[in-house]
mmCIF file of C-alpha atoms in Angstrom:
data_model
loop_
_atom_site.group_PDB
_atom_site.id
_atom_site.type_symbol
_atom_site.label_atom_id
_atom_site.label_comp_id
_atom_site.label_asym_id
_atom_site.label_seq_id
_atom_site.Cartn_x
_atom_site.Cartn_y
_atom_site.Cartn_z
ATOM 1 C CA MET Y 1 3.340 1.592 -10.342
ATOM 2 C CA ARG Y 2 5.882 1.807 -7.567
ATOM 3 C CA SER Y 3 3.176 1.661 -4.930
ATOM 4 C CA GLY Y 4 5.520 -0.273 -2.667
ATOM 5 C CA ALA Y 5 7.874 2.720 -2.730
ATOM 6 C CA ILE Y 6 5.018 4.625 -1.124
ATOM 7 C CA ILE Y 7 3.355 2.053 1.160
ATOM 8 C CA TYR Y 8 6.355 0.503 2.904
ATOM 9 C CA PRO Y 9 8.095 3.749 3.979
ATOM 10 C CA ILE Y 10 4.867 5.170 5.398
ATOM 11 C CA LEU Y 11 3.913 2.019 7.305
ATOM 12 C CA SER Y 12 7.415 1.192 8.543
ATOM 13 C CA SER Y 13 7.984 4.697 9.915
ATOM 14 C CA PHE Y 14 4.594 5.177 11.613
ATOM 15 C CA SER Y 15 5.323 4.647 15.324
ATOM 16 C CA ASN Y 16 1.692 3.885 16.278
ATOM 17 C CA LEU Y 17 1.903 0.932 13.878
ATOM 18 C CA THR Y 18 5.453 -0.241 14.533
ATOM 19 C CA SER Y 19 4.664 -0.431 18.244
ATOM 20 C CA LEU Y 20 2.199 -3.200 17.243
ATOM 21 C CA VAL Y 21 3.989 -4.779 14.253
ATOM 22 C CA SER Y 22 7.732 -4.701 13.670
ATOM 23 C CA ALA Y 23 8.785 -3.019 10.421
ATOM 24 C CA SER Y 24 10.562 -6.291 9.596
ATOM 25 C CA ASN Y 25 7.110 -7.948 9.578
ATOM 26 C CA ILE Y 26 5.748 -5.755 6.769
ATOM 27 C CA PHE Y 27 6.024 -7.513 3.395
ATOM 28 C CA ALA Y 28 5.260 -6.956 -0.275
ATOM 29 C CA VAL Y 29 3.072 -9.635 -1.927
ATOM 30 C CA ARG Y 30 3.783 -12.456 0.553
ATOM 31 C CA ALA Y 31 5.224 -12.940 4.005
ATOM 32 C CA ALA Y 32 8.455 -14.813 4.490
ATOM 33 C CA GLN Y 33 7.820 -18.448 5.342
ATOM 34 C CA GLY Y 34 7.779 -19.056 9.085
ATOM 35 C CA THR Y 35 6.926 -15.435 9.977
ATOM 36 C CA ASN Y 36 5.224 -15.193 13.346
ATOM 37 C CA ALA Y 37 2.083 -13.088 13.709
ATOM 38 C CA PRO Y 38 1.406 -10.253 13.730
ATOM 39 C CA TYR Y 39 2.467 -9.288 10.234
ATOM 40 C CA ILE Y 40 1.278 -7.232 7.265
ATOM 41 C CA VAL Y 41 1.288 -8.031 3.544
ATOM 42 C CA TYR Y 42 0.554 -5.369 0.923
ATOM 43 C CA ARG Y 43 -0.047 -5.859 -2.779
ATOM 44 C CA GLU Y 44 -1.002 -3.795 -5.784
ATOM 45 C CA ILE Y 45 -4.346 -5.067 -7.117
ATOM 46 C CA SER Y 46 -4.533 -2.782 -10.157
ATOM 47 C CA ASN Y 47 -2.849 0.211 -11.727
ATOM 48 C CA ILE Y 48 -4.792 2.377 -14.163
ATOM 49 C CA PRO Y 49 -3.080 5.195 -16.045
ATOM 50 C CA THR Y 50 -4.915 8.454 -16.563
ATOM 51 C CA ASN Y 51 -5.132 9.055 -20.311
ATOM 52 C CA THR Y 52 -3.885 12.418 -21.425
ATOM 53 C CA LYS Y 53 -3.479 14.439 -24.605
ATOM 54 C CA GLY Y 54 -0.019 15.439 -23.506
ATOM 55 C CA VAL Y 55 1.650 17.732 -21.059
ATOM 56 C CA GLY Y 56 2.522 20.372 -23.647
ATOM 57 C CA ASP Y 57 6.085 20.697 -22.410
ATOM 58 C CA GLY Y 58 7.585 20.782 -25.899
ATOM 59 C CA THR Y 59 8.901 17.240 -25.691
ATOM 60 C CA ALA Y 60 10.023 16.241 -29.156
ATOM 61 C CA ASP Y 61 8.818 12.659 -28.782
ATOM 62 C CA PRO Y 62 4.990 12.619 -29.005
ATOM 63 C CA ILE Y 63 4.815 9.169 -27.382
ATOM 64 C CA ILE Y 64 6.566 10.398 -24.258
ATOM 65 C CA ASN Y 65 4.489 13.586 -24.312
ATOM 66 C CA GLN Y 66 1.271 11.557 -24.131
ATOM 67 C CA ARG Y 67 2.239 9.153 -21.335
ATOM 68 C CA SER Y 68 0.106 9.213 -18.232
ATOM 69 C CA ILE Y 69 1.356 11.606 -15.583
ATOM 70 C CA LEU Y 70 -1.110 10.272 -12.987
ATOM 71 C CA ASP Y 71 -1.738 6.595 -12.189
ATOM 72 C CA VAL Y 72 -4.538 5.341 -9.954
ATOM 73 C CA SER Y 73 -3.559 2.204 -8.030
ATOM 74 C CA SER Y 74 -5.722 -0.075 -5.910
ATOM 75 C CA ILE Y 75 -3.758 -1.502 -2.996
ATOM 76 C CA GLN Y 76 -4.787 -4.257 -0.605
ATOM 77 C CA ILE Y 77 -3.195 -4.509 2.807
ATOM 78 C CA SER Y 78 -3.758 -7.757 4.685
ATOM 79 C CA ILE Y 79 -3.122 -7.921 8.416
ATOM 80 C CA PHE Y 80 -2.566 -11.246 10.192
ATOM 81 C CA ALA Y 81 -2.741 -11.630 13.987
ATOM 82 C CA ASN Y 82 -3.457 -14.231 16.659
ATOM 83 C CA THR Y 83 -6.493 -12.452 18.152
ATOM 84 C CA TYR Y 84 -9.314 -10.369 16.749
ATOM 85 C CA LEU Y 85 -8.498 -7.454 19.060
ATOM 86 C CA GLU Y 86 -4.885 -7.474 17.888
ATOM 87 C CA VAL Y 87 -5.809 -7.509 14.176
ATOM 88 C CA ASP Y 88 -8.374 -4.760 14.773
ATOM 89 C CA ASN Y 89 -5.878 -2.514 16.623
ATOM 90 C CA ILE Y 90 -3.331 -2.956 13.838
ATOM 91 C CA ALA Y 91 -5.968 -2.087 11.222
ATOM 92 C CA VAL Y 92 -6.739 1.153 13.063
ATOM 93 C CA ALA Y 93 -3.029 2.064 13.013
ATOM 94 C CA VAL Y 94 -2.694 1.203 9.301
ATOM 95 C CA ARG Y 95 -5.632 3.469 8.512
ATOM 96 C CA GLN Y 96 -4.152 6.263 10.649
ATOM 97 C CA ALA Y 97 -0.877 5.926 8.742
ATOM 98 C CA LEU Y 98 -2.311 5.919 5.217
ATOM 99 C CA ASP Y 99 -5.776 7.486 4.989
ATOM 100 C CA ARG Y 100 -5.594 10.930 3.309
ATOM 101 C CA GLU Y 101 -1.795 10.775 3.173
ATOM 102 C CA TRP Y 102 -0.001 12.693 0.402
ATOM 103 C CA GLY Y 103 3.394 14.113 -0.487
ATOM 104 C CA SER Y 104 6.881 13.184 -1.560
ATOM 105 C CA VAL Y 105 8.393 9.724 -1.305
ATOM 106 C CA PRO Y 106 11.841 8.780 -0.019
ATOM 107 C CA SER Y 107 14.931 8.416 -2.186
ATOM 108 C CA PRO Y 108 15.636 6.816 -4.618
ATOM 109 C CA TYR Y 109 12.099 7.279 -5.981
ATOM 110 C CA ASP Y 110 11.650 10.954 -5.056
ATOM 111 C CA SER Y 111 12.494 12.101 -8.587
ATOM 112 C CA ASP Y 112 10.176 9.494 -10.194
ATOM 113 C CA ILE Y 113 6.910 9.684 -8.233
ATOM 114 C CA SER Y 114 4.966 11.520 -5.557
ATOM 115 C CA LEU Y 115 1.753 10.643 -3.755
ATOM 116 C CA ASP Y 116 -1.162 12.838 -4.820
ATOM 117 C CA SER Y 117 -3.556 11.115 -2.388
ATOM 118 C CA CYS Y 118 -4.280 7.899 -0.531
ATOM 119 C CA ILE Y 119 -7.900 7.080 0.299
ATOM 120 C CA PHE Y 120 -9.209 4.285 2.516
ATOM 121 C CA ASP Y 121 -11.913 2.421 0.560
ATOM 122 C CA SER Y 122 -13.056 -0.655 2.469
ATOM 123 C CA MET Y 123 -12.205 -3.432 4.905
ATOM 124 C CA ILE Y 124 -13.318 -7.019 5.410
ATOM 125 C CA ASP Y 125 -12.710 -9.517 8.215
ATOM 126 C CA ASP Y 126 -11.430 -13.017 7.549
ATOM 127 C CA TYR Y 127 -10.208 -16.047 9.464
ATOM 128 C CA ASP Y 128 -8.011 -18.923 8.286
ATOM 129 C CA ASP Y 129 -8.693 -22.156 10.209
ATOM 130 C CA ASP Y 130 -5.820 -23.918 8.451
ATOM 131 C CA PHE Y 131 -3.083 -21.558 9.614
ATOM 132 C CA GLY Y 132 -0.761 -23.374 11.989
ATOM 133 C CA ASP Y 133 -2.418 -25.321 14.788
ATOM 134 C CA HIS Y 134 -4.752 -22.558 15.981
ATOM 135 C CA GLY Y 135 -5.879 -20.473 12.979
ATOM 136 C CA ILE Y 136 -5.305 -16.763 12.398
ATOM 137 C CA PHE Y 137 -7.429 -13.603 12.256
ATOM 138 C CA ILE Y 138 -7.120 -11.489 9.092
ATOM 139 C CA LYS Y 139 -8.301 -8.057 7.967
ATOM 140 C CA HIS Y 140 -8.076 -7.053 4.309
ATOM 141 C CA MET Y 141 -7.989 -3.275 3.798
ATOM 142 C CA ASP Y 142 -8.347 -1.588 0.404
ATOM 143 C CA PHE Y 143 -6.865 1.810 -0.470
ATOM 144 C CA THR Y 144 -6.772 3.908 -3.635
ATOM 145 C CA LEU Y 145 -3.515 5.719 -4.391
ATOM 146 C CA ARG Y 146 -3.198 8.522 -6.929
ATOM 147 C CA ILE Y 147 0.459 8.520 -7.948
ATOM 148 C CA ASN Y 148 2.044 11.436 -9.809
ATOM 149 C CA ARG Y 149 4.621 10.283 -12.323
ATOM 150 C CA LEU Y 150 7.278 12.979 -12.234
ATOM 151 C CA ASN Y 151 9.629 11.525 -14.828
ATOM 152 C CA ILE Y 152 7.504 10.190 -17.693
ATOM 153 C CA SER Y 153 10.498 9.523 -19.933
ATOM 154 C CA ASN Y 154 11.239 6.390 -17.844
#
């Protein structure tokens, strides 16, 4: 949950990436219609809570006390570009930005979540012949995020 609060700030502030793709061309779930390549789309594929017996903090409500304090999210980042070299260079920068990243997240989510870890899992090449009049190169990158839920009463 709230993976976008983690992914977008990291990608949009990583200068090695934004020199290749404008921060305004990084989208959640789908790109704006008519967006010119290159652009990036990220989406949460799954979110699995870590079951717990409780945090033992004396919370009066046992339901709140037993809520997951760590979620594991699978994220897919798709990169779209006009050439294979361009899509490959952007993928390298995305991996540099995210792989093994951890820490706090920007406001307003800094009191709700923090990033325990981000791990690069896999990547696959793709090509869409039907995109525009010339086709488009695509790379799909998969990452696993471990997200600490700091405020489990929400």
